[in-house]
Coordinates of C-alpha atoms in Angstrom, one line a residue:
X1 CA 219.7 151.7 23.8
X2 CA 216.8 150.8 21.4
X3 CA 213.5 152.3 22.4
X4 CA 210.1 151.4 20.9
X5 CA 208.6 153.9 18.5
X6 CA 205.8 155.9 20.1
X7 CA 203.3 154.6 17.6
X8 CA 203.4 151.1 19.2
X9 CA 201.3 150.3 22.2
X10 CA 203.3 151.4 25.2
X11 CA 204.4 148.9 27.8
X12 CA 202.8 151.1 30.5
X13 CA 200.5 154.1 29.9
X14 CA 199.1 156.4 32.5
X15 CA 196.4 158.8 31.4
X16 CA 194.9 161.7 33.5
X17 CA 195.7 159.9 36.8
X18 CA 194.3 161.5 39.9
X19 CA 194.9 160.4 43.5
X20 CA 193.2 161.7 46.6
X21 CA 193.7 161.0 50.2
X22 CA 190.3 161.8 51.7
X23 CA 189.5 165.4 50.6
X24 CA 193.2 166.1 49.7
X25 CA 194.2 165.8 46.1
X26 CA 197.8 164.5 45.9
X27 CA 198.0 163.8 42.1
X28 CA 196.0 165.6 39.4
X29 CA 195.8 164.5 35.8
X30 CA 199.2 162.9 35.5
X31 CA 200.0 161.3 32.2
X32 CA 203.1 159.6 30.8
X33 CA 204.1 156.4 29.0
X34 CA 206.9 153.9 29.3
X35 CA 208.2 151.8 26.5
X36 CA 210.2 148.6 26.6
X37 CA 213.9 149.1 27.2
X38 CA 213.4 152.8 28.1
X39 CA 214.3 154.7 31.3
X40 CA 211.8 157.4 32.3
X41 CA 212.7 159.7 35.2
X42 CA 210.0 161.2 37.4
X43 CA 211.5 164.3 38.8
X44 CA 210.3 166.8 41.4
X45 CA 210.6 167.9 45.0
X46 CA 209.2 166.1 48.0
X47 CA 205.4 166.2 47.8
X48 CA 205.2 166.5 44.1
X49 CA 203.4 163.2 43.6
X50 CA 206.3 161.0 42.3
X51 CA 206.1 158.1 44.7
X52 CA 202.3 158.3 44.9
X53 CA 202.1 157.9 41.2
X54 CA 204.5 154.9 41.3
X55 CA 202.5 153.3 44.2
X56 CA 199.4 153.7 42.1
X57 CA 200.9 151.6 39.4
X58 CA 201.5 148.8 41.8
X59 CA 198.1 149.5 43.5
X60 CA 199.8 149.7 46.9
X61 CA 198.2 152.9 48.2
X62 CA 196.2 152.5 51.4
X63 CA 192.6 151.6 50.5
X64 CA 190.0 153.1 51.1
X65 CA 191.7 156.2 52.4
X66 CA 193.5 156.7 49.1
X67 CA 191.4 156.5 45.9
X68 CA 191.5 157.4 42.2
X69 CA 188.8 160.0 41.4
X70 CA 189.8 159.7 37.7
X71 CA 192.4 158.3 35.4
X72 CA 193.7 155.2 33.8
X73 CA 196.8 152.9 34.2
X74 CA 197.3 150.4 31.5
X75 CA 199.8 147.6 31.4
X76 CA 200.1 146.3 27.7
X77 CA 196.7 147.8 27.2
X78 CA 195.1 146.1 30.3
X79 CA 193.5 148.4 32.8
X80 CA 195.1 148.1 36.3
X81 CA 192.9 150.5 38.3
X82 CA 190.2 148.4 39.9
X83 CA 191.8 145.1 38.9
X84 CA 191.0 142.1 41.1
X85 CA 193.4 141.4 44.0
X86 CA 194.3 138.1 42.3
X87 CA 195.3 139.9 39.1
X88 CA 197.4 142.4 41.0
X89 CA 199.2 139.6 42.9
X90 CA 200.2 138.1 39.6
X91 CA 201.5 141.5 38.3
X92 CA 203.4 142.6 41.4
X93 CA 206.8 141.1 41.6
X94 CA 206.4 139.3 38.4
X95 CA 205.6 141.8 35.6
X96 CA 206.3 145.0 37.7
X97 CA 208.7 145.1 40.6
X98 CA 209.8 148.0 42.8
X99 CA 213.0 149.0 44.6
X100 CA 212.3 151.3 47.5
X101 CA 214.3 154.3 48.8
X102 CA 215.5 152.9 52.2
X103 CA 216.3 149.2 52.1
X104 CA 216.8 149.0 55.9
X105 CA 213.1 149.8 56.4
X106 CA 211.9 147.8 53.3
X107 CA 213.6 144.5 54.2
X108 CA 212.3 142.4 57.0
X109 CA 214.8 142.7 59.9
X110 CA 213.9 139.2 61.2
X111 CA 214.3 137.2 57.9
X112 CA 217.6 136.2 56.2
X113 CA 218.2 137.5 52.7
X114 CA 217.7 134.0 51.4
X115 CA 214.2 133.9 52.9
X116 CA 213.3 137.3 51.5
X117 CA 214.5 136.7 48.0
X118 CA 213.2 133.1 48.0
X119 CA 209.6 134.2 49.0
X120 CA 208.8 135.9 45.7
X121 CA 210.4 132.9 43.7
X122 CA 208.2 130.5 45.6
X123 CA 205.0 132.5 45.1
X124 CA 205.5 133.2 41.4
X125 CA 207.7 130.4 40.1
X126 CA 207.0 127.6 42.6
X127 CA 210.7 127.0 43.1
X128 CA 211.8 124.9 46.1
X129 CA 214.9 123.3 47.5
X130 CA 218.1 123.2 45.5
X131 CA 216.6 125.0 42.5
X132 CA 215.4 127.8 44.7
X133 CA 218.8 128.2 46.3
X134 CA 220.6 128.1 42.9
X135 CA 218.4 130.9 41.6
X136 CA 219.0 133.0 44.7
X137 CA 222.7 132.6 44.3
X138 CA 222.4 133.5 40.6
X139 CA 220.5 136.7 41.4
X140 CA 223.0 137.7 44.1
X141 CA 225.8 137.2 41.6
X142 CA 223.9 139.2 39.0
X143 CA 223.7 142.2 41.3
X144 CA 227.4 141.9 42.4
X145 CA 227.0 140.9 46.1
X146 CA 230.4 139.6 47.2
X147 CA 230.6 136.2 48.9
X148 CA 227.0 135.5 48.1
X149 CA 227.1 131.9 49.3
X150 CA 228.4 133.0 52.7
X151 CA 225.7 135.7 53.1
X152 CA 222.5 133.8 52.5
X153 CA 221.8 133.6 56.3
X154 CA 222.7 137.2 56.9
X155 CA 220.1 139.6 58.3
X156 CA 219.7 143.1 56.8
X157 CA 221.5 144.8 59.6
X158 CA 224.6 142.7 58.9
X159 CA 225.0 144.2 55.5
X160 CA 226.1 147.7 54.4
X161 CA 223.7 150.2 52.8
X162 CA 224.9 149.4 49.3
X163 CA 224.7 145.7 49.9
X164 CA 221.2 146.0 51.2
X165 CA 220.2 147.9 48.1
X166 CA 221.7 145.1 46.0
X167 CA 219.6 142.6 47.8
X168 CA 216.5 144.7 47.1
X169 CA 217.4 144.8 43.4
X170 CA 217.9 141.0 43.4
X171 CA 214.4 140.6 44.9
X172 CA 212.9 142.9 42.3
X173 CA 214.7 141.1 39.4
X174 CA 213.8 137.6 40.7
X175 CA 211.0 137.0 38.2
X176 CA 212.5 138.9 35.3
X177 CA 210.0 141.8 35.4
X178 CA 209.1 143.9 32.4
X179 CA 209.1 147.1 34.5
X180 CA 211.4 148.1 37.4
X181 CA 210.2 151.0 39.5
X182 CA 213.2 152.5 41.3
X183 CA 212.0 155.0 44.0
X184 CA 215.0 157.1 45.0
X185 CA 217.2 154.0 45.2
X186 CA 220.5 155.9 45.7
X187 CA 219.5 158.8 47.9
X188 CA 220.9 157.3 51.1
X189 CA 224.0 155.9 49.6
X190 CA 227.6 157.1 49.3
X191 CA 228.6 158.6 46.0
X192 CA 230.8 155.6 45.0
X193 CA 228.0 153.2 45.9
X194 CA 225.5 155.4 44.0
X195 CA 227.7 155.1 40.9
X196 CA 227.9 151.3 41.3
X197 CA 224.1 150.9 41.7
X198 CA 223.5 153.1 38.7
X199 CA 226.0 151.2 36.6
X200 CA 224.4 147.9 37.8
X201 CA 220.9 149.1 36.7
X202 CA 222.2 150.1 33.3
X203 CA 223.9 146.8 32.8
X204 CA 220.8 144.8 34.0
X205 CA 218.5 146.8 31.7
X206 CA 220.8 146.2 28.7
X207 CA 220.9 142.5 29.6
X208 CA 217.2 141.9 30.4
X209 CA 215.6 144.5 28.2
X210 CA 213.3 145.8 31.0
X211 CA 211.9 149.3 31.3
X212 CA 212.8 151.5 34.3
X213 CA 210.7 154.1 36.0
X214 CA 213.3 156.0 38.0
X215 CA 212.1 158.4 40.7
X216 CA 214.5 161.0 41.9
X217 CA 215.2 164.6 42.8
X218 CA 218.8 164.4 41.8
X219 CA 219.2 165.9 38.3
X220 CA 222.8 164.6 38.0
X221 CA 221.5 161.1 38.1
X222 CA 218.7 161.9 35.6
X223 CA 221.3 163.2 33.1
X224 CA 223.3 160.0 33.4
X225 CA 220.6 157.3 33.4
X226 CA 217.4 158.5 31.8
X227 CA 216.1 158.6 28.2
X228 CA 213.1 160.8 28.9
X229 CA 212.1 163.1 31.9
X230 CA 208.7 163.9 33.4
X231 CA 208.8 166.9 35.7
X232 CA 206.1 166.9 38.5
X233 CA 205.1 169.8 40.7
X234 CA 202.3 169.7 43.3
X235 CA 200.8 166.6 41.7
X236 CA 200.8 167.8 38.1
X237 CA 203.1 167.2 35.1
X238 CA 204.6 170.6 34.2
X239 CA 207.0 169.4 31.5
X240 CA 208.1 166.2 29.7
X241 CA 210.6 165.5 27.0
X242 CA 214.0 163.8 26.2
X243 CA 216.9 164.3 28.6
X244 CA 218.8 166.3 26.0
X245 CA 215.8 168.6 25.3
X246 CA 215.0 169.2 29.0
X247 CA 218.5 170.0 30.0
X248 CA 219.3 172.1 27.0
X249 CA 216.1 174.0 26.7
X250 CA 213.8 173.8 29.7
X251 CA 210.5 175.5 29.0
X252 CA 208.7 175.6 32.3
X253 CA 209.9 178.0 35.1
X254 CA 209.8 175.2 37.7
X255 CA 212.1 173.0 35.5
X256 CA 214.5 175.9 35.1
X257 CA 214.4 176.4 38.9
X258 CA 215.3 172.7 39.6
X259 CA 218.2 172.9 37.1
X260 CA 219.5 176.0 38.8
X261 CA 219.0 174.7 42.3
X262 CA 222.4 172.9 42.8
X263 CA 224.5 174.4 45.6
X264 CA 226.7 177.1 44.1
X265 CA 229.1 179.8 45.3
X266 CA 232.3 179.8 47.2
X267 CA 233.0 179.6 51.0
X268 CA 233.8 182.9 52.7
X269 CA 237.6 183.5 53.0
X270 CA 239.4 182.7 56.3
X271 CA 241.4 185.5 57.9
X272 CA 245.1 184.8 57.9
X273 CA 245.3 185.5 61.6
X274 CA 242.1 183.5 62.5
X275 CA 242.6 181.7 65.9
X276 CA 242.4 177.9 66.1
X277 CA 239.0 176.8 67.5
X278 CA 239.3 173.0 67.5
X279 CA 242.3 170.7 67.1
X280 CA 242.9 167.0 67.4
X281 CA 246.3 165.2 67.4
X282 CA 246.8 161.4 66.8
X283 CA 243.1 160.7 67.5
X284 CA 242.1 157.1 67.8
X285 CA 238.7 155.5 68.3
X286 CA 239.0 151.7 68.4
X287 CA 236.0 149.5 69.1
X288 CA 236.7 146.0 70.5
X289 CA 235.8 143.3 68.0
X290 CA 237.1 139.9 69.2
X291 CA 237.9 138.6 72.7
X292 CA 240.0 135.6 73.6
X293 CA 238.8 132.7 75.8
X294 CA 240.0 134.7 78.8
X295 CA 238.2 137.9 77.9
X296 CA 241.2 139.7 76.4
X297 CA 240.5 141.8 73.3
X298 CA 242.3 140.3 70.3
X299 CA 241.0 142.5 67.5
X300 CA 239.5 146.0 67.0
X301 CA 237.5 148.0 64.5
X302 CA 239.7 151.0 64.0
X303 CA 237.0 153.6 63.3
X304 CA 239.5 156.5 63.6
X305 CA 243.1 155.6 63.5
X306 CA 245.7 158.4 64.2
X307 CA 243.9 161.4 62.7
X308 CA 245.2 165.0 63.0
X309 CA 242.8 167.8 62.5
X310 CA 242.8 171.6 62.9
X311 CA 239.9 174.0 62.5
X312 CA 240.1 177.8 62.7
X313 CA 237.6 180.6 63.2
X314 CA 235.4 181.2 60.1
X315 CA 236.7 178.0 58.4
X316 CA 234.8 175.1 57.1
X317 CA 236.6 171.8 57.2
X318 CA 234.9 169.3 54.9
X319 CA 235.3 165.6 56.0
X320 CA 234.5 163.3 53.1
X321 CA 234.5 159.6 52.5
X322 CA 232.3 156.5 52.2
X323 CA 230.2 155.1 55.0
X324 CA 232.4 153.4 57.5
X325 CA 235.4 155.7 56.7
X326 CA 235.2 157.2 60.2
X327 CA 233.8 160.7 59.4
X328 CA 231.0 160.8 62.0
X329 CA 233.1 159.0 64.6
X330 CA 235.8 161.7 64.2
X331 CA 233.2 164.4 64.8
X332 CA 231.7 162.7 67.8
X333 CA 235.2 162.1 69.3
X334 CA 236.2 165.8 68.9
X335 CA 233.0 166.8 70.8
X336 CA 233.9 164.2 73.5
X337 CA 230.7 162.3 72.7
X338 CA 232.8 159.2 72.1
X339 CA 235.7 157.9 74.1
X340 CA 239.0 158.4 72.3
X341 CA 242.8 158.5 72.6
X342 CA 244.9 161.5 71.6
X343 CA 244.9 165.2 72.2
X344 CA 241.8 167.4 71.8
X345 CA 241.9 171.1 72.2
X346 CA 239.0 173.6 72.1
X347 CA 240.0 177.3 71.9
X348 CA 243.5 176.4 73.2
X349 CA 242.3 174.3 76.2
X350 CA 242.9 170.6 76.3
X351 CA 239.6 168.9 76.8
X352 CA 240.4 165.2 76.2
X353 CA 241.0 164.5 79.9
X354 CA 238.4 166.8 81.4
X355 CA 235.7 165.2 83.6
X356 CA 232.0 165.6 82.4
X357 CA 231.2 168.3 85.0
X358 CA 234.1 170.5 83.9
X359 CA 233.4 169.9 80.3
X360 CA 229.7 170.8 80.5
X361 CA 230.1 174.7 80.5
X362 CA 232.3 174.4 77.4
X363 CA 229.7 172.4 75.4
X364 CA 227.6 175.5 74.7
X365 CA 230.5 176.6 72.5
X366 CA 230.6 173.4 70.4
X367 CA 227.3 172.1 69.0
X368 CA 226.2 169.5 66.5
X369 CA 223.5 169.3 63.8
X370 CA 222.6 165.7 62.9
X371 CA 221.7 164.2 59.6
X372 CA 218.1 163.4 60.2
X373 CA 216.2 166.3 61.9
X374 CA 213.0 164.2 62.2
X375 CA 214.9 161.7 64.3
X376 CA 217.0 164.2 66.3
X377 CA 214.1 166.6 67.2
X378 CA 211.8 165.3 69.9
X379 CA 208.2 164.8 68.6
X380 CA 206.8 165.6 72.0
X381 CA 208.3 169.0 72.3
X382 CA 207.3 172.2 70.5
X383 CA 209.8 174.0 68.4
X384 CA 210.1 176.6 71.2
X385 CA 210.8 173.9 73.8
X386 CA 213.4 172.3 71.6
X387 CA 215.4 175.5 71.1
X388 CA 214.8 176.5 74.8
X389 CA 216.3 173.2 76.1
X390 CA 219.9 174.2 75.7
X391 CA 219.3 177.7 77.1
X392 CA 217.9 176.1 80.3
X393 CA 220.7 173.6 80.7
X394 CA 223.4 176.3 80.5
X395 CA 221.5 178.9 82.6
X396 CA 221.1 181.3 79.7
X397 CA 217.3 181.5 79.7
X398 CA 216.2 184.4 81.9
X399 CA 212.5 184.7 82.4
X400 CA 209.8 183.2 80.1
X401 CA 209.4 186.4 78.1
X402 CA 213.1 186.8 77.6
X403 CA 213.4 183.1 76.5
X404 CA 210.6 183.5 73.9
X405 CA 212.3 186.6 72.5
X406 CA 215.6 184.7 72.2
X407 CA 214.0 181.7 70.7
X408 CA 212.2 184.0 68.2
X409 CA 215.6 185.5 67.3
X410 CA 217.2 182.1 66.7
X411 CA 214.3 181.1 64.4
X412 CA 214.5 184.4 62.5
X413 CA 218.2 183.9 61.9
X414 CA 217.5 180.6 60.1
X415 CA 214.6 182.0 58.1
X416 CA 211.6 180.7 60.1
X417 CA 208.7 182.7 61.5
X418 CA 209.1 183.3 65.3
X419 CA 205.3 182.7 65.6
X420 CA 205.9 179.0 64.7
X421 CA 207.6 178.2 68.0
X422 CA 204.5 176.7 69.5
X423 CA 204.1 174.2 66.6
X424 CA 205.6 170.6 66.6
X425 CA 208.3 169.1 64.3
X426 CA 205.9 167.0 62.3
X427 CA 204.1 170.2 61.1
X428 CA 207.2 171.3 59.2
X429 CA 208.9 170.1 56.0
X430 CA 212.3 168.4 55.9
X431 CA 214.1 171.6 55.1
X432 CA 212.3 173.5 57.8
X433 CA 213.1 170.8 60.4
X434 CA 216.8 171.1 59.5
X435 CA 216.5 174.9 60.0
X436 CA 215.0 174.2 63.5
X437 CA 218.0 171.9 64.3
X438 CA 220.4 174.7 63.3
X439 CA 218.4 177.2 65.4
X440 CA 218.7 175.0 68.4
X441 CA 222.5 175.0 68.0
X442 CA 222.7 178.7 67.3
X443 CA 220.7 179.7 70.3
X444 CA 223.7 179.0 72.5
X445 CA 226.0 181.2 70.3
X446 CA 228.6 178.5 69.7
X447 CA 232.0 178.9 68.2
X448 CA 232.0 175.5 66.5
X449 CA 229.2 173.6 64.6
X450 CA 229.7 169.9 63.7
X451 CA 227.3 169.4 60.7
X452 CA 226.8 165.6 60.1
X453 CA 225.3 165.1 56.6
X454 CA 222.8 168.0 57.2
X455 CA 221.6 168.1 53.6
X456 CA 221.8 164.4 52.4
X457 CA 218.0 163.7 52.8
X458 CA 216.9 167.0 51.3
X459 CA 215.7 168.0 47.9
X460 CA 218.2 169.8 45.7
X461 CA 216.4 173.2 46.0
X462 CA 216.3 172.8 49.8
X463 CA 220.0 171.8 49.8
X464 CA 220.9 175.0 48.1
X465 CA 218.8 177.0 50.6
X466 CA 220.6 175.3 53.6
X467 CA 224.0 175.9 52.0
X468 CA 223.2 179.6 51.5
X469 CA 222.0 179.8 55.1
X470 CA 225.1 178.2 56.5
X471 CA 227.4 180.4 54.5
X472 CA 225.4 183.5 55.6
X473 CA 225.6 182.5 59.3
X474 CA 229.3 181.8 59.1
X475 CA 230.0 185.2 57.6
X476 CA 228.0 186.9 60.3
X477 CA 229.3 185.1 63.4
X478 CA 232.7 183.7 62.2
X479 CA 231.5 180.2 63.0
X480 CA 233.9 177.2 62.5
X481 CA 232.2 174.3 60.7
X482 CA 233.2 170.7 60.7
X483 CA 231.1 169.6 57.7
X484 CA 230.7 165.8 57.3
X485 CA 229.3 164.7 54.0
X486 CA 229.5 162.3 51.1
X487 CA 227.9 164.9 48.7
X488 CA 230.9 166.6 47.2
X489 CA 228.8 169.1 45.3
X490 CA 227.6 170.5 48.7
X491 CA 231.1 170.3 50.1
X492 CA 232.6 172.2 47.2
X493 CA 230.2 175.1 47.9
X494 CA 231.0 175.3 51.6
X495 CA 234.5 174.0 52.5
X496 CA 237.8 175.8 52.5
X497 CA 239.8 172.8 53.5
X498 CA 239.2 169.0 52.9
X499 CA 240.0 165.9 54.9
X500 CA 239.5 162.7 52.9
X501 CA 239.0 159.6 55.0
X502 CA 239.1 155.9 54.3
X503 CA 239.0 153.0 56.8
X504 CA 239.6 155.4 59.7
X505 CA 242.7 157.1 58.2
X506 CA 243.2 160.4 56.4
X507 CA 244.4 159.5 52.8
X508 CA 244.5 163.1 51.6
X509 CA 244.1 166.6 53.1
X510 CA 244.6 170.2 51.9
X511 CA 242.9 173.3 50.5
X512 CA 239.5 172.4 49.0
X513 CA 240.1 174.2 45.8
X514 CA 243.4 172.4 45.2
X515 CA 242.0 169.0 45.9
X516 CA 239.0 169.5 43.7
X517 CA 241.2 170.7 40.9
X518 CA 243.9 168.0 41.1
X519 CA 243.3 165.2 43.6
X520 CA 246.5 163.2 44.2
X521 CA 245.2 160.0 45.9
X522 CA 243.4 157.4 43.8
X523 CA 240.6 157.2 46.4
X524 CA 240.0 160.9 46.2
X525 CA 240.0 160.7 42.4
X526 CA 237.4 158.0 42.6
X527 CA 235.2 160.0 45.0
X528 CA 235.3 163.0 42.8
X529 CA 234.7 161.0 39.6
X530 CA 231.6 159.4 41.2
X531 CA 230.2 162.5 42.7
X532 CA 230.8 165.2 40.1
X533 CA 230.8 163.1 36.9
X534 CA 234.4 164.1 36.3
X535 CA 236.9 162.7 33.8
X536 CA 240.4 162.1 34.9
X537 CA 243.0 163.4 32.6
X538 CA 246.3 161.8 31.8
X539 CA 248.3 164.4 33.9
X540 CA 246.2 163.7 37.0
X541 CA 244.1 166.8 36.8
X542 CA 240.4 166.6 36.7
X543 CA 238.1 168.4 34.3
X544 CA 234.4 169.1 35.0

């Protein structure tokens, strides 16, 4: 794509930007420029200052708590810092627009998508009535939302994650902005949806000629979409350059660390005589969808539809597929946390028909780690109390001194300081909170761990740490893992066996190495191509 020569006045220029929250300095002397038609990626781990820098451009930081001790932000040579509110209202949504990370929390849950897209058109373009609706439909068609005319009255919760993100992009593009700021727009999406959104942004950029400031921690996305890269660490720019230059010859140690941080290695081998830990036969989880006039169910959502699964000691079974494919429902059904039909066996014993009181003692042997540790850890309990809870329920606690020792051992096993057990979840980083969630499960010495997207919300370097931790724990304790994920790079580093799900059914299953080398089903091929940037060869094999 054509990029303006650096000698011209940049579309956007940030010079020595500093941002402080009270006495805390979040951004220090950040400088970069953005030219028309260019994509610049801001890269770094959580807390590096990426989003704060972007919000500074929009002047959306909370005033007066956040302030700029120094620095300049110029849009076509016009200073933005300190600009009048009326000026910023004209710039926001018109000249500069922003797509946020999580569309479900960014969209108003009480307003239809027609109202939300229409609002910015009414404010900036003065559109009303038929002209307004025509422009909304044009935008929804532009971003590829299917059946746009029938979805105008839909509320955000009635759309999928990818559809909500398309609505956010339509809102951002409503007034043909010169700059689109995309803040982690694909982090929470499935790999195939990620690929669709990235392709959409590329096509829109080529069509509209806008510049994109793309904020991400995923270097695979950077390699695909960006022209230049700006690497941030602890609020400072440590390296900047073209994508080719940064990936081929990174100069700063932190950049080299980020590039090397992708999950690597192979899962530990499974013993040939390893006993079966968990199995399911012809599992079904159907949710009633429609009822007749007389209350009879006439249709179902078949979340899991006739799935067979087997998991042995020391094995990791990777369950992959898009949102809505039935991955998490399968895991919850196997743990008897959802009602299901079919046979479920745990360590040779049928548990599908057991009453709750009989099942409870067995639960200490099968534990789950959820996707979002901040949501699954009680904010009102200390770390020690969180880990202790299961011990108390199963009568494994002993006296207080014994409990604290055991809690300390569980925290040590996951790489945390035992002295932190009196602190609360909000005092830890995302990766540390996920380690706490794993420690809570390990304290009961389980045989099976269901891991539901445990790394999807984490930085790449933290993902690699969690993968190494899980592999180490599995080697030590011969744990069986049911690993649910849409990130096939992480699955590749952990799983011995794969189960590929679509619409509640298994479309392909087999040894992970064989499926990664030569996927047979078109859906598996599409997943791998989207996740690992693979090229499908004519003979059906896939080359990385």
